[in-house]
Short mmCIF file of C-alpha atoms in Angstrom, two decimals:
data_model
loop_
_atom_site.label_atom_id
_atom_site.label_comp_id
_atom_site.label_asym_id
_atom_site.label_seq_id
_atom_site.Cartn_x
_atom_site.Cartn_y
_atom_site.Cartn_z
CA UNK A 106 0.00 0.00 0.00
CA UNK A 107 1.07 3.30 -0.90
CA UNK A 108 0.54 6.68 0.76
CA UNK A 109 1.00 10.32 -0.40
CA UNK A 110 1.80 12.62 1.60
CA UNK A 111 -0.70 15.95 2.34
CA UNK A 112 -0.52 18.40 -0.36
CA UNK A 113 -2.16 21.38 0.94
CA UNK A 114 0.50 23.67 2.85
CA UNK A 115 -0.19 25.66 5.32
CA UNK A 116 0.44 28.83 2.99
CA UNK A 117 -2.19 27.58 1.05
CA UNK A 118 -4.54 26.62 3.82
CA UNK A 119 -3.79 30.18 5.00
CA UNK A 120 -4.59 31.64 1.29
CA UNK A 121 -7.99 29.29 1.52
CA UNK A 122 -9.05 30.77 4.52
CA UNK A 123 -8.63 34.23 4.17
CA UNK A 124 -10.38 33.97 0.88
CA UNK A 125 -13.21 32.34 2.44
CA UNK A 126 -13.37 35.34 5.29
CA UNK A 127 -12.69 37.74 2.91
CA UNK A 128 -15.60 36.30 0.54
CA UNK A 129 -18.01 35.70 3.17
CA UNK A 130 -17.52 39.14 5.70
CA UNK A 131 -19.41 41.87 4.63
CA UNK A 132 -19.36 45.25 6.80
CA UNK A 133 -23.57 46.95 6.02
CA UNK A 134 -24.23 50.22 6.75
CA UNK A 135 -26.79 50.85 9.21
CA UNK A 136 -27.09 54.35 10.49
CA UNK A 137 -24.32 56.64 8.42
CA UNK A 138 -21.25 57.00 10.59
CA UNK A 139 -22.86 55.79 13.79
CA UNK A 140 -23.73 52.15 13.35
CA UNK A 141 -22.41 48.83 10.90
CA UNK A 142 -23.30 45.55 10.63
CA UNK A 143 -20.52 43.02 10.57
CA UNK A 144 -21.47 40.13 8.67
CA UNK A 145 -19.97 36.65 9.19
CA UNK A 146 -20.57 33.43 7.24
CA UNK A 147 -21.73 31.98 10.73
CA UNK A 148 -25.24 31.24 11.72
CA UNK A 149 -27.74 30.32 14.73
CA UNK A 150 -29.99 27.14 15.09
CA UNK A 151 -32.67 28.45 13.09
CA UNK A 152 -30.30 29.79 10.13
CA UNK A 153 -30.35 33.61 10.95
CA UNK A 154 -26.70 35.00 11.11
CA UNK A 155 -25.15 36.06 14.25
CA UNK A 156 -25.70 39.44 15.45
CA UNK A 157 -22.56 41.77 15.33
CA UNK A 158 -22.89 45.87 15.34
CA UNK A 159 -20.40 48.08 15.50
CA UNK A 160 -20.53 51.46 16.94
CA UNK A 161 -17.40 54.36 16.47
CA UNK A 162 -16.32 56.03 19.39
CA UNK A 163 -13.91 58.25 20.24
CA UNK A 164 -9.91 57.88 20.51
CA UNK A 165 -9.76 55.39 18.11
CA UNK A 166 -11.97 52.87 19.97
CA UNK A 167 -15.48 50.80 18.76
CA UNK A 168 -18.35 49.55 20.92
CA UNK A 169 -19.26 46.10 20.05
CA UNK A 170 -22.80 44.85 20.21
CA UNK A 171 -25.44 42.94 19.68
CA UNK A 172 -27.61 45.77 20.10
CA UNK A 173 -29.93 43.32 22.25
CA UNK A 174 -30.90 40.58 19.36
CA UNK A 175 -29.72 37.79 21.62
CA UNK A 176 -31.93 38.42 24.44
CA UNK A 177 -34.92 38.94 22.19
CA UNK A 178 -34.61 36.02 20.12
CA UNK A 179 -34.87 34.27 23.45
CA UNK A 180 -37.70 36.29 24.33
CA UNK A 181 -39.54 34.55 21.54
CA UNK A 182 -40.26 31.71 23.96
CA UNK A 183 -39.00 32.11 27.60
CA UNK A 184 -40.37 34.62 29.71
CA UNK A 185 -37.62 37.53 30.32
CA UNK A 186 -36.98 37.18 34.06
CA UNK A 187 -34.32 38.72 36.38
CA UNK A 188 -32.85 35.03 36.35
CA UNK A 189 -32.74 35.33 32.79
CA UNK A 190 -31.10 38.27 33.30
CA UNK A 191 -28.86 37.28 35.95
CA UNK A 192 -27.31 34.04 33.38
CA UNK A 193 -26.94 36.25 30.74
CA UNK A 194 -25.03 38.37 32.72
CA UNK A 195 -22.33 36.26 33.76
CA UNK A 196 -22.09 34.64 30.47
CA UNK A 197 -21.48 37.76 29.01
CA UNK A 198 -18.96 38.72 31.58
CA UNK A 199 -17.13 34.60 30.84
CA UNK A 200 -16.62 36.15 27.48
CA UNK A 201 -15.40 39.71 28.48
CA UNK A 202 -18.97 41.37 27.62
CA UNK A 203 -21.52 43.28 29.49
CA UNK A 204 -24.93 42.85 29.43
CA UNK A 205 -25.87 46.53 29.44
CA UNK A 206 -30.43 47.21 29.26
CA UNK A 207 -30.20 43.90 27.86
CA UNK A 208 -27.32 43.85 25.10
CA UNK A 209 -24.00 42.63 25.33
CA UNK A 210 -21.45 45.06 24.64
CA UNK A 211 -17.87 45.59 25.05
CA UNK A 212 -15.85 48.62 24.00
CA UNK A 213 -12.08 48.09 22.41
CA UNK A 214 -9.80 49.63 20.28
CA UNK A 215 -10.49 49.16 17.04
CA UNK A 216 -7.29 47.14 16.13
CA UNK A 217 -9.10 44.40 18.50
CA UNK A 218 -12.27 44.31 16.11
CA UNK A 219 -11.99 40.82 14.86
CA UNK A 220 -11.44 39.39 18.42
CA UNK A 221 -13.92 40.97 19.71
CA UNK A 222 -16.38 40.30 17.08
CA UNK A 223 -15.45 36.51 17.52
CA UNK A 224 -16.22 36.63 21.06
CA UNK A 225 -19.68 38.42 20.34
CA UNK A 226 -20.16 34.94 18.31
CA UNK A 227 -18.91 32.70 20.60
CA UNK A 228 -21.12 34.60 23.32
CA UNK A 229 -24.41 34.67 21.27
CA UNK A 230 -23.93 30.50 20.74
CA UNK A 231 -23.16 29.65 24.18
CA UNK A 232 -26.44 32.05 24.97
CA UNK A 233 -28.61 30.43 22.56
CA UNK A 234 -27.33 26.86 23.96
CA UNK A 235 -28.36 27.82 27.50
CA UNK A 236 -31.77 29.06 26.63
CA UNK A 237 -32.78 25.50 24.86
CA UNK A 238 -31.34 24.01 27.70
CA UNK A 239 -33.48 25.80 29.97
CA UNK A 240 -36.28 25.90 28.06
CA UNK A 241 -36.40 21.79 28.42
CA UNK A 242 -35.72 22.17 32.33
CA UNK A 243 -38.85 24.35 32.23
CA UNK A 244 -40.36 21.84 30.17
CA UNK A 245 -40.04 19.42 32.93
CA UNK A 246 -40.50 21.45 35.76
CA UNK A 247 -44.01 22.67 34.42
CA UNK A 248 -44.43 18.64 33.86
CA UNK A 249 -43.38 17.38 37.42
CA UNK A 250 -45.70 19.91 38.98
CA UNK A 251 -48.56 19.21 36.81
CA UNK A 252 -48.31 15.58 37.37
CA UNK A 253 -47.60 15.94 41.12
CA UNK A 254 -50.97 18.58 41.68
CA UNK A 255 -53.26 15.67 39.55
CA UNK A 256 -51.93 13.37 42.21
CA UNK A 257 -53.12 15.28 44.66
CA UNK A 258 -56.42 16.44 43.10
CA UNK A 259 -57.60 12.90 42.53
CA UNK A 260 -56.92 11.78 46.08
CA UNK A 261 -58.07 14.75 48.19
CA UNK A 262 -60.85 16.00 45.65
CA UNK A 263 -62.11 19.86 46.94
CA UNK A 264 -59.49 19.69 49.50
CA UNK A 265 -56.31 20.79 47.64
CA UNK A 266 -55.42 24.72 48.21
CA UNK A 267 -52.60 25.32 45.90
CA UNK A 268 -50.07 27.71 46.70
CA UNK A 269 -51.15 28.72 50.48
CA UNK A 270 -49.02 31.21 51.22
CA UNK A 271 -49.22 34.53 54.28
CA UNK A 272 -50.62 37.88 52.19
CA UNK A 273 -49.71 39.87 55.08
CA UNK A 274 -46.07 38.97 55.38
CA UNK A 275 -45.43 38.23 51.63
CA UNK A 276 -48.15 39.97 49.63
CA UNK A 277 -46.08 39.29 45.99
CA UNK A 278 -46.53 35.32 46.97
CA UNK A 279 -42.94 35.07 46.20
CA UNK A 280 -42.81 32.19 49.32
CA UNK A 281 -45.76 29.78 49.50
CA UNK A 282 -46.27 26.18 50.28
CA UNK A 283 -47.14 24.55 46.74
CA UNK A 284 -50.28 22.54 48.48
CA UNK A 285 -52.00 22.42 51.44
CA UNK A 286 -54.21 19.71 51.79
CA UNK A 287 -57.17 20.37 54.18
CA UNK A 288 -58.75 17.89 56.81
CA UNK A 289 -58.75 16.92 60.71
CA UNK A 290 -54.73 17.19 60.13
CA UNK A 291 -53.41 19.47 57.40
CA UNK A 292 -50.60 18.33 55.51
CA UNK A 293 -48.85 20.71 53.51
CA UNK A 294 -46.72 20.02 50.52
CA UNK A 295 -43.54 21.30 48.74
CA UNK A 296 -43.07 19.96 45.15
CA UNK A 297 -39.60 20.08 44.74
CA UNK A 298 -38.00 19.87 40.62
CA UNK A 299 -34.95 21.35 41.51
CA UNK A 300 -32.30 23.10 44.12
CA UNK A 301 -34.06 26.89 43.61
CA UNK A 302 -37.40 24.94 44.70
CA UNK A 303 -36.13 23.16 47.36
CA UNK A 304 -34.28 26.33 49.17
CA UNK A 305 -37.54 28.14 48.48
CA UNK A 306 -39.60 25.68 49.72
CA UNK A 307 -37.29 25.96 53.21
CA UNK A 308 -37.79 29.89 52.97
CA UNK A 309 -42.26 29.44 52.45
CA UNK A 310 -42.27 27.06 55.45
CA UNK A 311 -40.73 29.92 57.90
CA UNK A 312 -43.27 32.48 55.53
CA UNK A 313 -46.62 30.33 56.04
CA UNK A 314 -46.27 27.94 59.19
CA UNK A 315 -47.97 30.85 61.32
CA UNK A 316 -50.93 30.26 59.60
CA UNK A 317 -51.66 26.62 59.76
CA UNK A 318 -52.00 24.31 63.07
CA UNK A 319 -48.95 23.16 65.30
CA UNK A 320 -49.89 19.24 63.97
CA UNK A 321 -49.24 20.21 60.19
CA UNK A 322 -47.37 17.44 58.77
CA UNK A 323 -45.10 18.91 56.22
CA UNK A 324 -44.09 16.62 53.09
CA UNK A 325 -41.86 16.79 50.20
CA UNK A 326 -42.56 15.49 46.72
CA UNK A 327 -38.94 16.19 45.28
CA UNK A 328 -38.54 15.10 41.04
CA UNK A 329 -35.44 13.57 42.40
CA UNK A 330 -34.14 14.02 45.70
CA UNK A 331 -31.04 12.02 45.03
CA UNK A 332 -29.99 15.08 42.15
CA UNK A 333 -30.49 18.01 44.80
CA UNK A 334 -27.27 19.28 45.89
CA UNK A 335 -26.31 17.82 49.60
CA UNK A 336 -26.50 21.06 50.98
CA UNK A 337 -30.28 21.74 49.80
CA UNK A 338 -31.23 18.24 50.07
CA UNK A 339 -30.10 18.17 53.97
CA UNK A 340 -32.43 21.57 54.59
CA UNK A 341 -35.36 20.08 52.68
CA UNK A 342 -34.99 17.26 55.02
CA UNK A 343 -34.70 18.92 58.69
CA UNK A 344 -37.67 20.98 57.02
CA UNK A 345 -40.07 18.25 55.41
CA UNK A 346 -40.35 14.38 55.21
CA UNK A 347 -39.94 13.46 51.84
CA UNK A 348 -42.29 10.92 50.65
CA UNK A 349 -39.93 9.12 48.17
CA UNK A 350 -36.95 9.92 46.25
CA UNK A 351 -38.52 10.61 42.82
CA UNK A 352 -42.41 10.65 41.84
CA UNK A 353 -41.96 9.42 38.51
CA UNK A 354 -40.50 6.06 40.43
CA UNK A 355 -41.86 5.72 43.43
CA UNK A 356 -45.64 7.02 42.52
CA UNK A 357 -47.75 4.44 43.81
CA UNK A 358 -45.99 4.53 47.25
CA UNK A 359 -46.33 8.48 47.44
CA UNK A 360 -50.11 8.09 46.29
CA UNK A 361 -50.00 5.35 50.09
CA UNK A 362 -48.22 7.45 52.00
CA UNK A 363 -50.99 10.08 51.03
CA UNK A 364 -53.47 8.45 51.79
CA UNK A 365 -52.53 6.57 55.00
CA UNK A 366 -51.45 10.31 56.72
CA UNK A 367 -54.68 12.56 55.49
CA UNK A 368 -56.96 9.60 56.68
CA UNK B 235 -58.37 26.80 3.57
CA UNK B 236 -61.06 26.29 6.35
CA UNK B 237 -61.38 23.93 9.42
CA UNK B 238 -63.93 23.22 11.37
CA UNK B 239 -62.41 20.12 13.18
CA UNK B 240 -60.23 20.55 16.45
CA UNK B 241 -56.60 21.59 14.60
CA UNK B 242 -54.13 19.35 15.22
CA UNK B 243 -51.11 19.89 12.78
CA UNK B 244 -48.88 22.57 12.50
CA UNK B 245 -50.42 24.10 8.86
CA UNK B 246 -53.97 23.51 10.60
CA UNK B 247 -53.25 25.62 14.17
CA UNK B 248 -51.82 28.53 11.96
CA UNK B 249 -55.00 28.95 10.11
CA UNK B 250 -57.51 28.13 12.54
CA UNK B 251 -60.11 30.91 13.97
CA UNK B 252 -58.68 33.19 16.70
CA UNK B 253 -59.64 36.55 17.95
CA UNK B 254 -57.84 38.70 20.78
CA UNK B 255 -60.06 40.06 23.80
CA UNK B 256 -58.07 42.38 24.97
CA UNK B 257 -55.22 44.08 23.02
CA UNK B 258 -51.86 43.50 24.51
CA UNK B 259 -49.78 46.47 25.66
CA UNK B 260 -46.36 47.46 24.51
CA UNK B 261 -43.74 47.48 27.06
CA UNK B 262 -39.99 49.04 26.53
CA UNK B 263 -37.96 46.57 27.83
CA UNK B 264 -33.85 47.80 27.41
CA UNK B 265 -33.23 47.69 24.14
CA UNK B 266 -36.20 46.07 23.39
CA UNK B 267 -39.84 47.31 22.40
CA UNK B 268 -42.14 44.10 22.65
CA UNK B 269 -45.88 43.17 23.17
CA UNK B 270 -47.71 39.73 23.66
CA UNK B 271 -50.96 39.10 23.12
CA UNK B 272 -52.89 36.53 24.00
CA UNK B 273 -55.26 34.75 21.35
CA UNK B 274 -58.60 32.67 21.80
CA UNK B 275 -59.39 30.19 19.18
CA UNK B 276 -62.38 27.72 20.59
CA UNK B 277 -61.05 24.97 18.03
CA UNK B 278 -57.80 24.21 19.16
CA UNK B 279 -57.33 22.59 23.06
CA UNK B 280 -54.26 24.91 23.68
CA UNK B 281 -53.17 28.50 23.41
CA UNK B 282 -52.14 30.69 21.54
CA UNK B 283 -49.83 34.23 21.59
CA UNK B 284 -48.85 36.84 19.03
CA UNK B 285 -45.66 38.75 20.02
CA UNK B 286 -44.08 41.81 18.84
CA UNK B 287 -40.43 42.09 19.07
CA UNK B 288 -38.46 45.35 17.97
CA UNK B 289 -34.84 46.62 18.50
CA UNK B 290 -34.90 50.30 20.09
CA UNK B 291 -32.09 51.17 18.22
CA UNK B 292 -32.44 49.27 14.68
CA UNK B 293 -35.80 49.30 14.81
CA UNK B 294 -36.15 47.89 11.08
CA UNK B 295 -34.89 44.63 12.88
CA UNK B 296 -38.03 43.02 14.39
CA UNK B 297 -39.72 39.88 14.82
CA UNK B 298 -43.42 39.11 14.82
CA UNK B 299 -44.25 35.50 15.85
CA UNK B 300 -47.39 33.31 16.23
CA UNK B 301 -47.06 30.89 19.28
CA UNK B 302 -48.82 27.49 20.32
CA UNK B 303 -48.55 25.68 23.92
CA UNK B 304 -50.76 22.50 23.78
CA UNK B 305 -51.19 22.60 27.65
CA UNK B 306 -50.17 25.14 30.52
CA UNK B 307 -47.85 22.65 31.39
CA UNK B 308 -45.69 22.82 28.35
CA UNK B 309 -43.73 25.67 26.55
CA UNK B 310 -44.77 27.31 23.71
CA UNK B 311 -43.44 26.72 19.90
CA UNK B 312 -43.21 29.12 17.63
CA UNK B 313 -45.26 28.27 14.61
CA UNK B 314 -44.86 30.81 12.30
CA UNK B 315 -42.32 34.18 12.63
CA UNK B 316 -41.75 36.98 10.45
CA UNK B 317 -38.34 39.00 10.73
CA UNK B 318 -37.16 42.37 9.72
CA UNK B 319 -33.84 42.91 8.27
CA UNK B 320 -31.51 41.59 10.69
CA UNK B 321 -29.03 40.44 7.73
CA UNK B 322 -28.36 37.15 5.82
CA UNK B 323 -30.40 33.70 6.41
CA UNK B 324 -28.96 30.49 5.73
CA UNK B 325 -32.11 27.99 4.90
CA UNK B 326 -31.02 23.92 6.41
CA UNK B 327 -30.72 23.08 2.71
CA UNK B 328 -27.81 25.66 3.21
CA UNK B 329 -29.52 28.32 0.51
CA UNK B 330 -29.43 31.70 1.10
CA UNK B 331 -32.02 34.42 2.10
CA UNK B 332 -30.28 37.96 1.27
CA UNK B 333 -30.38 40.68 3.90
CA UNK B 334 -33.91 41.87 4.53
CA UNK B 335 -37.14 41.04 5.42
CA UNK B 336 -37.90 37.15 5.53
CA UNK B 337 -40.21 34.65 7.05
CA UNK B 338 -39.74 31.51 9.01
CA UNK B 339 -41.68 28.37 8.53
CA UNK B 340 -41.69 25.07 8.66
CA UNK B 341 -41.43 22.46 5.79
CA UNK B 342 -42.57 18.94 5.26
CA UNK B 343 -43.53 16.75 6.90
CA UNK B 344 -43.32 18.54 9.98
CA UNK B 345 -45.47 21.61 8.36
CA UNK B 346 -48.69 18.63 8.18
CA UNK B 347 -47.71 17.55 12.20
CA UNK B 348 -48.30 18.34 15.72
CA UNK B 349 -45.87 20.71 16.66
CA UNK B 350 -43.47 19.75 18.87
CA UNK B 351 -40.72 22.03 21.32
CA UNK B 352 -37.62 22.90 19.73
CA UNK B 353 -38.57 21.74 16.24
CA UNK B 354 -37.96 25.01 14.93
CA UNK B 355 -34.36 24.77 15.72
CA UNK B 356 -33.62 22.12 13.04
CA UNK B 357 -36.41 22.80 10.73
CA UNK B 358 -37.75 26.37 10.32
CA UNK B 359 -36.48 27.97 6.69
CA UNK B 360 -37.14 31.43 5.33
CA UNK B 361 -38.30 32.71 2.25
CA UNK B 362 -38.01 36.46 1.36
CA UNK B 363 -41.42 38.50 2.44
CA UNK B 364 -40.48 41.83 1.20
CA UNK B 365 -43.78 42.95 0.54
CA UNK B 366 -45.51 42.00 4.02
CA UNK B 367 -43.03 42.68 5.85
CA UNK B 368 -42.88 46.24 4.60
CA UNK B 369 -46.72 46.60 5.59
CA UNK B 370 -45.65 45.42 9.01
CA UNK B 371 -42.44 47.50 9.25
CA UNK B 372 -45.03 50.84 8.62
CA UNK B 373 -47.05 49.56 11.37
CA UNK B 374 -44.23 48.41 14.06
CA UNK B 375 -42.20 51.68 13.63
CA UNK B 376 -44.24 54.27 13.14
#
């Protein structure tokens, strides 16, 4: 068997690829003297190019943006939230970006353009990435919860009060108990998808337990107790008696359990 | 194309009957103008939403998009969106939408199928709308 060695040098690779840049960058004029397009052959999921603008500024520097296109392409689907907010933040700081009223930006000289603009890319991918991502966490939050509260509904008909929470100490709601169930003993329930639930559910339980009677027995229904961090999972614990370590597993004995404390 | 059956697919939610109550109210949000609205359509078993998306400072770059959630449990899809000019548009079949106005759909099969979260991603191409979109662009930005 023969073999030939490679052909392509990297002179030539390096003549390729410039060509290819220099064929497939365009710079668009979008407001005369004040604001440019930068156009790069690269594109998102759903085939629309990346976002880079360019703004001149004085002594010799240029502000590099997105001009907010990131965020609202995300806004198509996901509620914008201070959370949302708050991740797109420190990605945008990872990549040496601000996220200033909701656009990254970055100022430079201008000789650091094409880094810059690189990073904008890099930034808007990893951006995009973490918005599908959470946008199927959501999916199965929403799903958990929905299949946790028909649990409850079809064993305690008329006697589920979702979201019981204390008006006069937290009038937003922002800390409530996800179910109380009523009866000669109330039990009141935390559905726990994740570590943000659990801590909050820790935080309702000081808000609401005021309000309901010293015998309350207070229950967990985590998603999966084993995937909480130790640290949450150990709080949720000295705070509620979890009935299981997952509902999707261990349904049928959380639907007992129910039934054998409300009765 | 009319349907008087509960919609199901994709090409049959878009067209379905739908009215809006109340009309949604613009909020500036950053660099952002945008407005949902919330649609009824007594055919189909989940909801609908219209939104408005503009950029403060580019404001022929916008996006109007028709959303579907088949239960309040789930998140929504986008079925159908319309862009301004926010520059070039690479279609999966790797053609090429120029700059400018363009809108985003999806092709068959999954155009005659239940939508499904995150389709869009993979599937959604573009075809230049230059003369809706310029009837929107009048009425987003003026």
């Amino acid at each position: 068997m023969t073999s030939t060695a490679p052909s392509t040098t990297a002179d030539q690779l390096r003549q390729i690829f410039m060509k290819g840049l220099d064929a497939g960058a365009t710079v668009r004029v979008r407001r005369p003297n004040s604001l440019f397009q930068l156009e790069l052959p690269s594109y998102m999921g759903d085939g629309d190019g990346a976002q880079i603008y360019v703004r001149p500024r004085a002594g010799g520097k240029v502000l590099v943006t997105d001009l907010g296109a990131t965020r609202m392409r995300i806004s198509y689907e996901s509620s914008v939230t201070p959370t949302l907010d708050h991740h797109l933040a420190k990605l945008a700081e990872l990549h040496g970006f601000a996220l200033d009223e909701g656009a990254f930006t970055t100022e430079v000289s201008a000789s650091d353009l094409v880094p810059a603009a690189l990073g904008l890319l890099q930034l808007e991918a990893v951006a995009e990435r973490w918005s599908v991502k959470a946008r199927v966490r959501q999916r199965e939050t929403s799903r958990f919860r929905a299949q946790a509260i028909e649990l409850l509904s079809d064993l305690f008909p008329e006697r589920v009060e979702e979201q019981f929470g204390n008006p006069e100490t937290d009038p937003d709601g922002l800390y409530t108990v996800d179910a109380v169930i009523h009866g000669t003993r109330e039990l009141a329930i935390a559905l726990v998808p994740n570590d943000v639930e659990g801590e909050r559910a820790v935080s309702a339980k000081l808000m609401v337990e005021s309000r309901l009677p010293q015998n309350t027995v207070w229950l967990a229904i985590p998603r999966n107790l084993e995937k909480l961090r130790t640290e949450t999972r150990l709080r949720l614990i000295r705070s509620y008696m979890p009935l299981g370590n997952s509902l999707a597993d261990d349904h049928e004995v959380i639907r007992a359990k129910l039934r054998n404390m409300a009765a | 194309m009319s349907v008087e059956r509960q919609p199901t697919t994709i090409a049959e939610l878009i067209v379905c009957p739908k009215s809006n109550d109340a009309v949604g109210r613009s909020k500036h949000d950053g660099t952002n103008l945008r407005l949902d609205a919330e649609l009824v359509a007594p055919l189909a078993p989940g909801s609908f939403r219209i939104f408005v998306r503009v950029l403060r400072d580019l404001n022929e770059s916008f996006s109007i998009g028709l959303t579907y959630r088949t239960s309040p449990a789930a998140t929504d899809t986008v079925l159908l969106r319309l862009n301004g000019d926010h520059g070039t548009h690479v279609n999966p079949d790797r053609s090429v939408v120029a700059p400018g106005p363009h809108v985003h759909y999806f092709r068959e099969p999954l155009w005659s199928a239940p939508p499904r979260p995150g389709a869009q991603m993979k599937w959604a191409t573009a075809i230049s709308a230059t003369y809706l979109s310029a009837a929107y662009t009048r009425v987003v930005t003026r």
